[in-house]
mmCIF file of C-alpha atoms and ligand atoms in Angstrom:
data_model
loop_
_atom_site.group_PDB
_atom_site.id
_atom_site.type_symbol
_atom_site.label_atom_id
_atom_site.label_comp_id
_atom_site.label_asym_id
_atom_site.label_seq_id
_atom_site.Cartn_x
_atom_site.Cartn_y
_atom_site.Cartn_z
ATOM 1 C CA MET A 1 -5.628 7.675 -1.762
ATOM 2 C CA GLU A 2 -4.029 11.016 -0.679
ATOM 3 C CA CYS A 3 -5.876 13.385 1.661
ATOM 4 C CA GLY A 4 -7.537 16.356 0.015
ATOM 5 C CA LYS A 5 -8.353 14.406 -3.131
ATOM 6 C CA ASN A 6 -11.821 14.169 -4.616
ATOM 7 C CA ILE A 7 -13.635 11.432 -6.446
ATOM 8 C CA VAL A 8 -16.311 12.834 -8.691
ATOM 9 C CA ILE A 9 -19.382 10.685 -9.354
ATOM 10 C CA LEU A 10 -21.141 11.730 -12.536
ATOM 11 C CA GLY A 11 -24.743 10.576 -12.915
ATOM 12 C CA THR A 12 -26.229 9.926 -16.349
ATOM 13 C CA GLY A 13 -29.353 7.868 -15.550
ATOM 14 C CA GLY A 14 -30.031 4.225 -16.395
ATOM 15 C CA THR A 15 -31.617 1.419 -14.407
ATOM 16 C CA ILE A 16 -29.288 2.119 -11.502
ATOM 17 C CA ALA A 17 -31.406 5.259 -11.056
ATOM 18 C CA GLY A 18 -34.641 3.467 -11.969
ATOM 19 C CA LEU A 19 -37.902 3.100 -10.017
ATOM 20 C CA ALA A 20 -40.499 0.335 -10.242
ATOM 21 C CA GLU A 21 -44.067 0.157 -8.898
ATOM 22 C CA HIS A 22 -43.335 -3.091 -7.057
ATOM 23 C CA ALA A 23 -40.192 -4.218 -5.286
ATOM 24 C CA GLY A 24 -40.627 -7.680 -6.783
ATOM 25 C CA THR A 25 -40.258 -6.598 -10.397
ATOM 26 C CA GLY A 26 -37.041 -6.303 -12.362
ATOM 27 C CA VAL A 27 -38.708 -5.265 -15.619
ATOM 28 C CA GLY A 28 -41.317 -2.655 -16.542
ATOM 29 C CA TYR A 29 -39.713 0.047 -14.390
ATOM 30 C CA ARG A 30 -38.847 3.659 -15.221
ATOM 31 C CA PRO A 31 -35.077 4.157 -15.626
ATOM 32 C CA ALA A 32 -33.295 7.465 -14.902
ATOM 33 C CA GLN A 33 -35.500 8.740 -12.052
ATOM 34 C CA LEU A 34 -33.227 9.119 -9.025
ATOM 35 C CA GLY A 35 -30.498 11.727 -8.836
ATOM 36 C CA VAL A 36 -26.903 10.611 -8.402
ATOM 37 C CA ALA A 37 -26.788 12.091 -4.873
ATOM 38 C CA GLU A 38 -29.594 9.685 -3.902
ATOM 39 C CA LEU A 39 -27.631 6.771 -5.349
ATOM 40 C CA LEU A 40 -24.733 7.642 -3.059
ATOM 41 C CA GLN A 41 -27.041 7.671 -0.028
ATOM 42 C CA ALA A 42 -27.891 4.004 -0.657
ATOM 43 C CA VAL A 43 -24.279 3.055 0.158
ATOM 44 C CA PRO A 44 -23.741 4.169 3.766
ATOM 45 C CA ASP A 45 -20.000 3.438 3.967
ATOM 46 C CA LEU A 46 -19.083 4.850 0.560
ATOM 47 C CA GLN A 47 -17.262 7.886 1.936
ATOM 48 C CA GLN A 48 -15.261 5.744 4.311
ATOM 49 C CA LEU A 49 -14.392 3.255 1.578
ATOM 50 C CA ALA A 50 -13.284 6.026 -0.779
ATOM 51 C CA GLY A 51 -10.978 7.704 1.730
ATOM 52 C CA ALA A 52 -11.544 10.862 -0.295
ATOM 53 C CA ALA A 53 -14.251 13.473 -0.638
ATOM 54 C CA LEU A 54 -17.076 12.318 -2.884
ATOM 55 C CA GLN A 55 -18.680 14.895 -5.164
ATOM 56 C CA ALA A 56 -21.886 13.994 -6.969
ATOM 57 C CA GLU A 57 -22.772 15.740 -10.202
ATOM 58 C CA GLN A 58 -25.823 15.081 -12.384
ATOM 59 C CA LEU A 59 -24.590 15.311 -15.952
ATOM 60 C CA ALA A 60 -27.567 13.754 -17.714
ATOM 61 C CA GLN A 61 -30.666 11.771 -16.837
ATOM 62 C CA LEU A 62 -31.553 9.294 -19.567
ATOM 63 C CA ASP A 63 -32.250 5.708 -20.485
ATOM 64 C CA SER A 64 -28.972 4.788 -22.151
ATOM 65 C CA LYS A 65 -30.812 3.164 -25.058
ATOM 66 C CA ASP A 66 -31.304 6.793 -26.087
ATOM 67 C CA MET A 67 -27.659 7.837 -25.634
ATOM 68 C CA ASP A 68 -26.666 10.513 -28.134
ATOM 69 C CA HIS A 69 -23.573 12.312 -29.356
ATOM 70 C CA ALA A 70 -24.474 15.549 -27.524
ATOM 71 C CA THR A 71 -24.439 13.724 -24.170
ATOM 72 C CA TRP A 72 -21.149 12.044 -25.080
ATOM 73 C CA LEU A 73 -19.668 15.447 -25.847
ATOM 74 C CA LEU A 74 -20.877 16.832 -22.515
ATOM 75 C CA LEU A 75 -19.419 13.834 -20.720
ATOM 76 C CA ALA A 76 -16.079 13.989 -22.544
ATOM 77 C CA ARG A 77 -15.664 17.711 -21.903
ATOM 78 C CA ARG A 78 -16.579 17.422 -18.233
ATOM 79 C CA CYS A 79 -14.287 14.430 -17.709
ATOM 80 C CA ALA A 80 -11.411 16.257 -19.436
ATOM 81 C CA GLN A 81 -11.917 19.291 -17.169
ATOM 82 C CA LEU A 82 -12.045 17.149 -14.028
ATOM 83 C CA LEU A 83 -9.079 14.964 -14.963
ATOM 84 C CA ALA A 84 -6.946 18.072 -15.488
ATOM 85 C CA ARG A 85 -7.547 19.135 -11.855
ATOM 86 C CA ASP A 86 -4.891 18.132 -9.309
ATOM 87 C CA ASP A 87 -7.542 17.732 -6.620
ATOM 88 C CA VAL A 88 -9.490 15.122 -8.613
ATOM 89 C CA ALA A 89 -8.131 11.601 -8.203
ATOM 90 C CA ALA A 90 -10.720 9.638 -10.169
ATOM 91 C CA ILE A 91 -14.125 9.752 -11.841
ATOM 92 C CA VAL A 92 -16.983 7.269 -11.461
ATOM 93 C CA ILE A 93 -19.855 7.422 -13.953
ATOM 94 C CA THR A 94 -23.262 5.842 -13.290
ATOM 95 C CA HIS A 95 -24.787 4.766 -16.612
ATOM 96 C CA GLY A 96 -27.448 2.538 -18.135
ATOM 97 C CA THR A 97 -26.316 -0.909 -19.211
ATOM 98 C CA ASP A 98 -27.693 -0.822 -22.765
ATOM 99 C CA THR A 99 -24.989 1.330 -24.348
ATOM 100 C CA LEU A 100 -22.473 1.346 -21.526
ATOM 101 C CA GLU A 101 -19.794 -0.395 -23.603
ATOM 102 C CA GLU A 102 -20.156 2.279 -26.314
ATOM 103 C CA THR A 103 -19.788 5.192 -23.881
ATOM 104 C CA ALA A 104 -16.831 3.458 -22.242
ATOM 105 C CA TRP A 105 -15.121 2.994 -25.622
ATOM 106 C CA PHE A 106 -15.881 6.538 -26.746
ATOM 107 C CA LEU A 107 -14.388 7.970 -23.525
ATOM 108 C CA GLN A 108 -11.348 5.704 -23.817
ATOM 109 C CA CYS A 109 -10.726 6.940 -27.368
ATOM 110 C CA VAL A 110 -11.043 10.652 -26.570
ATOM 111 C CA LEU A 111 -9.593 10.745 -23.038
ATOM 112 C CA ALA A 112 -7.113 7.838 -22.785
ATOM 113 C CA PRO A 113 -7.014 8.813 -19.103
ATOM 114 C CA ALA A 114 -4.086 8.143 -16.790
ATOM 115 C CA LYS A 115 -6.384 8.594 -13.775
ATOM 116 C CA PRO A 116 -9.146 6.027 -13.285
ATOM 117 C CA VAL A 117 -12.462 6.650 -15.035
ATOM 118 C CA VAL A 118 -14.839 3.886 -13.943
ATOM 119 C CA LEU A 119 -18.325 3.300 -15.345
ATOM 120 C CA THR A 120 -20.899 1.343 -13.419
ATOM 121 C CA CYS A 121 -24.567 0.447 -13.760
ATOM 122 C CA ALA A 122 -27.324 -1.883 -12.586
ATOM 123 C CA MET A 123 -29.605 -4.483 -14.095
ATOM 124 C CA ARG A 124 -32.302 -4.017 -11.431
ATOM 125 C CA PRO A 125 -33.970 -0.725 -10.515
ATOM 126 C CA ALA A 126 -33.159 0.948 -7.211
ATOM 127 C CA THR A 127 -36.525 -0.184 -5.776
ATOM 128 C CA ALA A 128 -35.964 -3.899 -6.452
ATOM 129 C CA ILE A 129 -35.513 -6.353 -3.584
ATOM 130 C CA SER A 130 -32.385 -7.546 -5.357
ATOM 131 C CA ALA A 131 -31.141 -4.090 -6.437
ATOM 132 C CA ASP A 132 -27.561 -4.432 -7.672
ATOM 133 C CA GLY A 133 -26.852 -0.705 -8.074
ATOM 134 C CA PRO A 134 -25.574 0.042 -4.543
ATOM 135 C CA GLY A 135 -23.136 -2.885 -4.623
ATOM 136 C CA ASN A 136 -21.916 -1.966 -8.093
ATOM 137 C CA LEU A 137 -21.422 1.671 -7.077
ATOM 138 C CA ARG A 138 -19.488 0.580 -4.010
ATOM 139 C CA ASP A 139 -17.307 -1.713 -6.153
ATOM 140 C CA ALA A 140 -16.746 1.057 -8.728
ATOM 141 C CA VAL A 141 -15.561 3.470 -6.028
ATOM 142 C CA ALA A 142 -13.299 0.748 -4.597
ATOM 143 C CA CYS A 143 -11.832 0.260 -8.063
ATOM 144 C CA ALA A 144 -11.440 4.009 -8.676
ATOM 145 C CA THR A 145 -9.451 4.370 -5.453
ATOM 146 C CA ASP A 146 -7.178 1.399 -6.126
ATOM 147 C CA ALA A 147 -3.648 2.574 -6.938
ATOM 148 C CA ALA A 148 -3.302 -0.186 -9.542
ATOM 149 C CA ALA A 149 -6.263 1.226 -11.506
ATOM 150 C CA GLN A 150 -4.032 4.096 -12.630
ATOM 151 C CA GLY A 151 -2.968 3.850 -16.235
ATOM 152 C CA ARG A 152 -5.565 1.240 -17.164
ATOM 153 C CA GLY A 153 -7.762 3.729 -18.960
ATOM 154 C CA VAL A 154 -11.544 3.676 -18.827
ATOM 155 C CA LEU A 155 -12.868 0.725 -16.829
ATOM 156 C CA VAL A 156 -16.284 -0.846 -16.297
ATOM 157 C CA VAL A 157 -17.274 -2.436 -12.994
ATOM 158 C CA ALA A 158 -20.362 -4.635 -12.853
ATOM 159 C CA ALA A 159 -21.378 -7.651 -10.771
ATOM 160 C CA GLY A 160 -18.033 -7.776 -9.016
ATOM 161 C CA ARG A 161 -15.907 -7.803 -12.164
ATOM 162 C CA VAL A 162 -13.669 -5.170 -13.736
ATOM 163 C CA PHE A 163 -13.421 -4.880 -17.527
ATOM 164 C CA SER A 164 -11.503 -2.640 -19.889
ATOM 165 C CA ALA A 165 -13.487 -0.356 -22.183
ATOM 166 C CA ARG A 166 -12.204 -2.264 -25.187
ATOM 167 C CA GLN A 167 -13.191 -5.750 -24.091
ATOM 168 C CA VAL A 168 -16.455 -5.098 -22.266
ATOM 169 C CA CYS A 169 -19.674 -6.203 -23.919
ATOM 170 C CA LYS A 170 -23.251 -6.581 -22.690
ATOM 171 C CA VAL A 171 -24.112 -10.227 -23.322
ATOM 172 C CA HIS A 172 -27.407 -10.745 -21.491
ATOM 173 C CA PRO A 173 -30.680 -8.776 -21.416
ATOM 174 C CA TYR A 174 -31.726 -9.768 -17.880
ATOM 175 C CA ARG A 175 -29.073 -11.510 -15.824
ATOM 176 C CA VAL A 176 -27.391 -9.385 -13.111
ATOM 177 C CA ASP A 177 -23.947 -10.353 -14.417
ATOM 178 C CA ALA A 178 -24.841 -9.082 -17.873
ATOM 179 C CA PHE A 179 -21.327 -8.138 -19.005
ATOM 180 C CA ASP A 180 -18.453 -10.132 -20.346
ATOM 181 C CA GLY A 181 -14.888 -9.447 -21.370
ATOM 182 C CA GLY A 182 -14.740 -11.994 -24.193
ATOM 183 C CA GLU A 183 -11.617 -14.062 -24.672
ATOM 184 C CA ALA A 184 -9.552 -11.836 -22.376
ATOM 185 C CA GLY A 185 -11.831 -12.345 -19.367
ATOM 186 C CA PRO A 186 -12.121 -9.650 -16.707
ATOM 187 C CA LEU A 187 -9.167 -7.469 -15.666
ATOM 188 C CA GLY A 188 -10.017 -8.204 -12.059
ATOM 189 C CA TRP A 189 -12.615 -8.835 -9.390
ATOM 190 C CA VAL A 190 -13.872 -6.583 -6.586
ATOM 191 C CA GLU A 191 -14.099 -8.504 -3.339
ATOM 192 C CA GLU A 192 -15.089 -6.905 -0.018
ATOM 193 C CA GLY A 193 -14.163 -3.429 -1.234
ATOM 194 C CA ARG A 194 -10.798 -4.470 -2.688
ATOM 195 C CA VAL A 195 -9.761 -5.230 -6.245
ATOM 196 C CA ARG A 196 -7.923 -8.436 -7.029
ATOM 197 C CA TRP A 197 -6.346 -7.833 -10.407
ATOM 198 C CA ALA A 198 -5.953 -10.744 -12.809
ATOM 199 C CA ALA A 199 -2.311 -11.727 -13.234
ATOM 200 C CA ALA A 200 -2.001 -10.702 -16.888
ATOM 201 C CA SER A 201 -4.482 -7.832 -16.730
ATOM 202 C CA MET A 202 -2.049 -5.018 -17.519
ATOM 203 C CA ALA A 203 -1.299 -6.657 -20.881
ATOM 204 C CA ALA A 204 -4.985 -6.367 -21.816
ATOM 205 C CA VAL A 205 -5.031 -2.600 -21.297
ATOM 206 C CA GLN A 206 -5.646 -0.486 -24.358
ATOM 207 C CA VAL A 207 -2.627 1.654 -25.133
ATOM 208 C CA GLN A 208 -3.127 4.443 -27.645
ATOM 209 C CA SER A 209 -0.626 3.828 -30.425
ATOM 210 C CA ALA A 210 -0.578 7.370 -31.814
ATOM 211 C CA PRO A 211 -0.898 10.769 -30.160
ATOM 212 C CA GLN A 212 -4.510 11.830 -30.183
ATOM 213 C CA PRO A 213 -6.232 15.198 -30.056
ATOM 214 C CA PRO A 214 -7.529 16.184 -26.594
ATOM 215 C CA ALA A 215 -11.232 15.723 -25.863
ATOM 216 C CA THR A 216 -11.507 19.510 -25.893
ATOM 217 C CA ALA A 217 -10.834 19.349 -29.652
ATOM 218 C CA LEU A 218 -14.171 17.631 -30.260
ATOM 219 C CA PRO A 219 -16.459 19.886 -32.285
ATOM 220 C CA GLU A 220 -20.130 20.438 -31.441
ATOM 221 C CA ALA A 221 -22.080 17.187 -31.706
ATOM 222 C CA GLU A 222 -24.256 18.320 -34.656
ATOM 223 C CA SER A 223 -21.172 18.297 -36.852
ATOM 224 C CA TRP A 224 -19.977 14.815 -35.912
ATOM 225 C CA PRO A 225 -19.934 12.597 -39.009
ATOM 226 C CA GLN A 226 -22.716 10.029 -38.899
ATOM 227 C CA VAL A 227 -21.565 6.414 -39.210
ATOM 228 C CA GLU A 228 -24.084 3.587 -39.542
ATOM 229 C CA VAL A 229 -23.950 -0.195 -39.187
ATOM 230 C CA LEU A 230 -25.067 -2.668 -41.866
ATOM 231 C CA LEU A 231 -25.635 -6.276 -40.821
ATOM 232 C CA SER A 232 -25.002 -9.174 -43.191
ATOM 233 C CA HIS A 233 -27.431 -12.033 -42.561
ATOM 234 C CA ALA A 234 -29.056 -15.027 -44.216
ATOM 235 C CA GLY A 235 -31.874 -13.903 -46.480
ATOM 236 C CA SER A 236 -30.289 -10.485 -47.181
ATOM 237 C CA SER A 237 -32.078 -8.741 -50.029
ATOM 238 C CA ALA A 238 -30.062 -6.933 -52.721
ATOM 239 C CA ALA A 239 -32.901 -4.477 -53.330
ATOM 240 C CA ALA A 240 -33.426 -3.714 -49.631
ATOM 241 C CA ALA A 241 -29.679 -3.348 -48.961
ATOM 242 C CA LEU A 242 -29.215 -1.014 -51.930
ATOM 243 C CA ALA A 243 -32.225 1.072 -50.926
ATOM 244 C CA GLN A 244 -30.866 1.269 -47.385
ATOM 245 C CA VAL A 245 -27.408 2.439 -48.490
ATOM 246 C CA GLN A 246 -28.880 4.890 -51.016
ATOM 247 C CA ALA A 247 -30.999 6.363 -48.243
ATOM 248 C CA LEU A 248 -27.971 6.580 -45.936
ATOM 249 C CA CYS A 249 -25.990 8.407 -48.631
ATOM 250 C CA ALA A 250 -28.900 10.778 -49.206
ATOM 251 C CA ALA A 251 -29.072 11.448 -45.449
ATOM 252 C CA GLY A 252 -25.422 12.554 -45.437
ATOM 253 C CA VAL A 253 -24.005 9.492 -43.696
ATOM 254 C CA ARG A 254 -20.214 9.519 -43.987
ATOM 255 C CA GLY A 255 -19.206 6.049 -42.896
ATOM 256 C CA LEU A 256 -20.466 2.486 -42.862
ATOM 257 C CA VAL A 257 -19.467 -0.417 -40.627
ATOM 258 C CA VAL A 258 -20.387 -3.784 -42.074
ATOM 259 C CA ALA A 259 -20.988 -6.444 -39.427
ATOM 260 C CA GLY A 260 -20.127 -9.436 -41.563
ATOM 261 C CA THR A 261 -20.628 -13.138 -41.049
ATOM 262 C CA GLY A 262 -17.870 -15.293 -39.590
ATOM 263 C CA ASN A 263 -14.443 -14.138 -40.721
ATOM 264 C CA GLY A 264 -15.805 -10.854 -42.122
ATOM 265 C CA THR A 265 -17.637 -12.236 -45.147
ATOM 266 C CA THR A 266 -20.752 -10.565 -46.522
ATOM 267 C CA HIS A 267 -23.823 -11.948 -48.293
ATOM 268 C CA LYS A 268 -23.497 -11.561 -52.052
ATOM 269 C CA ALA A 269 -26.781 -9.626 -51.977
ATOM 270 C CA LEU A 270 -24.875 -6.756 -50.291
ATOM 271 C CA ASP A 271 -22.350 -6.374 -53.153
ATOM 272 C CA ALA A 272 -24.258 -3.688 -55.084
ATOM 273 C CA ALA A 273 -25.024 -1.750 -51.910
ATOM 274 C CA LEU A 274 -21.369 -1.756 -50.832
ATOM 275 C CA ASP A 275 -20.251 -0.696 -54.346
ATOM 276 C CA HIS A 276 -22.739 2.173 -54.100
ATOM 277 C CA ALA A 277 -21.341 3.200 -50.700
ATOM 278 C CA GLN A 278 -17.815 3.188 -52.042
ATOM 279 C CA ALA A 279 -18.761 5.107 -55.192
ATOM 280 C CA HIS A 280 -20.353 7.763 -52.992
ATOM 281 C CA GLY A 281 -17.201 8.185 -50.899
ATOM 282 C CA LEU A 282 -18.377 6.568 -47.672
ATOM 283 C CA ALA A 283 -15.596 5.271 -45.434
ATOM 284 C CA VAL A 284 -16.221 1.554 -44.966
ATOM 285 C CA ARG A 285 -14.997 -0.768 -42.223
ATOM 286 C CA CYS A 286 -15.653 -4.486 -42.003
ATOM 287 C CA THR A 287 -15.885 -6.481 -38.820
ATOM 288 C CA THR A 288 -17.403 -9.738 -37.679
ATOM 289 C CA ARG A 289 -20.796 -10.141 -36.078
ATOM 290 C CA CYS A 290 -19.347 -13.040 -34.026
ATOM 291 C CA ALA A 291 -19.451 -12.267 -30.305
ATOM 292 C CA GLN A 292 -15.805 -13.175 -29.774
ATOM 293 C CA GLY A 293 -12.542 -13.012 -31.691
ATOM 294 C CA ARG A 294 -11.688 -10.803 -34.616
ATOM 295 C CA ILE A 295 -11.249 -11.188 -38.364
ATOM 296 C CA VAL A 296 -8.117 -13.184 -39.191
ATOM 297 C CA GLN A 297 -6.495 -12.398 -42.518
ATOM 298 C CA ALA A 298 -3.949 -14.163 -44.683
ATOM 299 C CA GLN A 299 -0.451 -12.722 -44.304
ATOM 300 C CA GLY A 300 0.141 -9.783 -46.617
ATOM 301 C CA ALA A 301 -3.589 -9.234 -47.301
ATOM 302 C CA ASP A 302 -4.823 -5.630 -47.407
ATOM 303 C CA ASP A 303 -6.409 -5.100 -43.996
ATOM 304 C CA SER A 304 -7.057 -1.372 -44.275
ATOM 305 C CA ARG A 305 -10.845 -1.870 -44.091
ATOM 306 C CA VAL A 306 -10.772 -4.455 -41.344
ATOM 307 C CA SER A 307 -11.722 -3.464 -37.814
ATOM 308 C CA ALA A 308 -10.838 -5.627 -34.820
ATOM 309 C CA LEU A 309 -13.736 -4.211 -32.803
ATOM 310 C CA PRO A 310 -17.390 -5.230 -32.494
ATOM 311 C CA ALA A 311 -19.578 -3.205 -34.864
ATOM 312 C CA VAL A 312 -20.899 -0.691 -32.312
ATOM 313 C CA LYS A 313 -17.370 0.173 -31.166
ATOM 314 C CA ALA A 314 -15.986 0.138 -34.721
ATOM 315 C CA ARG A 315 -18.681 2.721 -35.485
ATOM 316 C CA ILE A 316 -17.296 5.024 -32.774
ATOM 317 C CA SER A 317 -13.684 4.567 -33.885
ATOM 318 C CA LEU A 318 -14.570 5.334 -37.502
ATOM 319 C CA MET A 319 -16.590 8.399 -36.493
ATOM 320 C CA LEU A 320 -13.614 9.726 -34.522
ATOM 321 C CA GLU A 321 -11.226 8.883 -37.355
ATOM 322 C CA LEU A 322 -13.370 10.973 -39.693
ATOM 323 C CA MET A 323 -12.862 13.825 -37.192
ATOM 324 C CA GLY A 324 -9.068 13.486 -37.221
ATOM 325 C CA TRP A 325 -8.433 10.963 -34.444
ATOM 326 C CA PRO A 326 -5.897 8.213 -35.133
ATOM 327 C CA ARG A 327 -7.263 4.735 -35.814
ATOM 328 C CA THR A 328 -8.220 2.936 -32.617
ATOM 329 C CA ASP A 329 -9.794 -0.179 -34.113
ATOM 330 C CA ARG A 330 -6.754 -2.373 -34.768
HETATM 331 N N1 LIG B 401 -32.478 0.725 -20.524
HETATM 332 C C1 LIG B 401 -31.609 0.839 -19.363
HETATM 333 C C2 LIG B 401 -30.463 1.767 -19.745
HETATM 334 O O1 LIG B 401 -29.617 1.367 -20.484
HETATM 335 C C3 LIG B 401 -31.109 -0.502 -18.996
HETATM 336 C C4 LIG B 401 -30.171 -0.531 -17.830
HETATM 337 O O2 LIG B 401 -29.621 0.439 -17.375
HETATM 338 O O3 LIG B 401 -29.959 -1.694 -17.378
HETATM 339 O O4 LIG B 401 -30.455 2.903 -19.314
#
């Protein structure tokens, strides 16, 4: 890391900034209580490890289960401003675990950053005996300062592993290593303040296939098109599904992601609801609710509605597409 460079740590809340009544509890705490500057103080050698000036900035203070488009817009605009500055080498974002993969994917789609943007988090509040936040923050800064992190886009560091925004997924509600990279595995591991990159990790990096508008082109959040997710499951009810889609249309929803069974199939009870969505001009994407893999189609089949992403990320890609971004869900 060159002298005179800054690493900016943006705080957004989450369990990493959470406080509990008792040090022995890992549940029942209040997330988003400590400021990001206090999080930095819990890692005494952070400055030394970074080899750059650390600047803490509180961008939001929320439980990420409540993440909203307005906060995403704030984050995207601030990141775009910082990344454009020559004196900023990298950004680290502290975030709640619940929607971390969605924020990471959103930022990847709108920033596609050449400089490292690294999200990190914690599964235990800052007051816990086994608090994992300080270690994760230390690992995230180590990753952000690693020369080989350049060009890998938005990354997530948790429990000693590095994931790309595209692959990362929260897979456990309690375990400290709550994230997984699916079939691709992690891009690397952070060990003693150094990243060991997986041999084939560069191949797993998301490359934007088409030029995209800058994050500064995002309109105010109130005008973002709303996209919702419909889940196909055993016992689906035709009447309930139709009522749900009718209500979505009436509420001005513009797009629908269908999380289908297996290889992207949907319960026959959803047929009328999906016909209604199409007749009312909603953009529809289909994906699989399976935790790994993607829909596989016969050669030559029309795949225009098929998304290769999990439903919550397909939702983001479709929302951006409706705002003029190129497709990012292939
Ligand atoms: N509900 C918390 C959040 O997402 C959970 C966490 O951070 O682990 O903000």
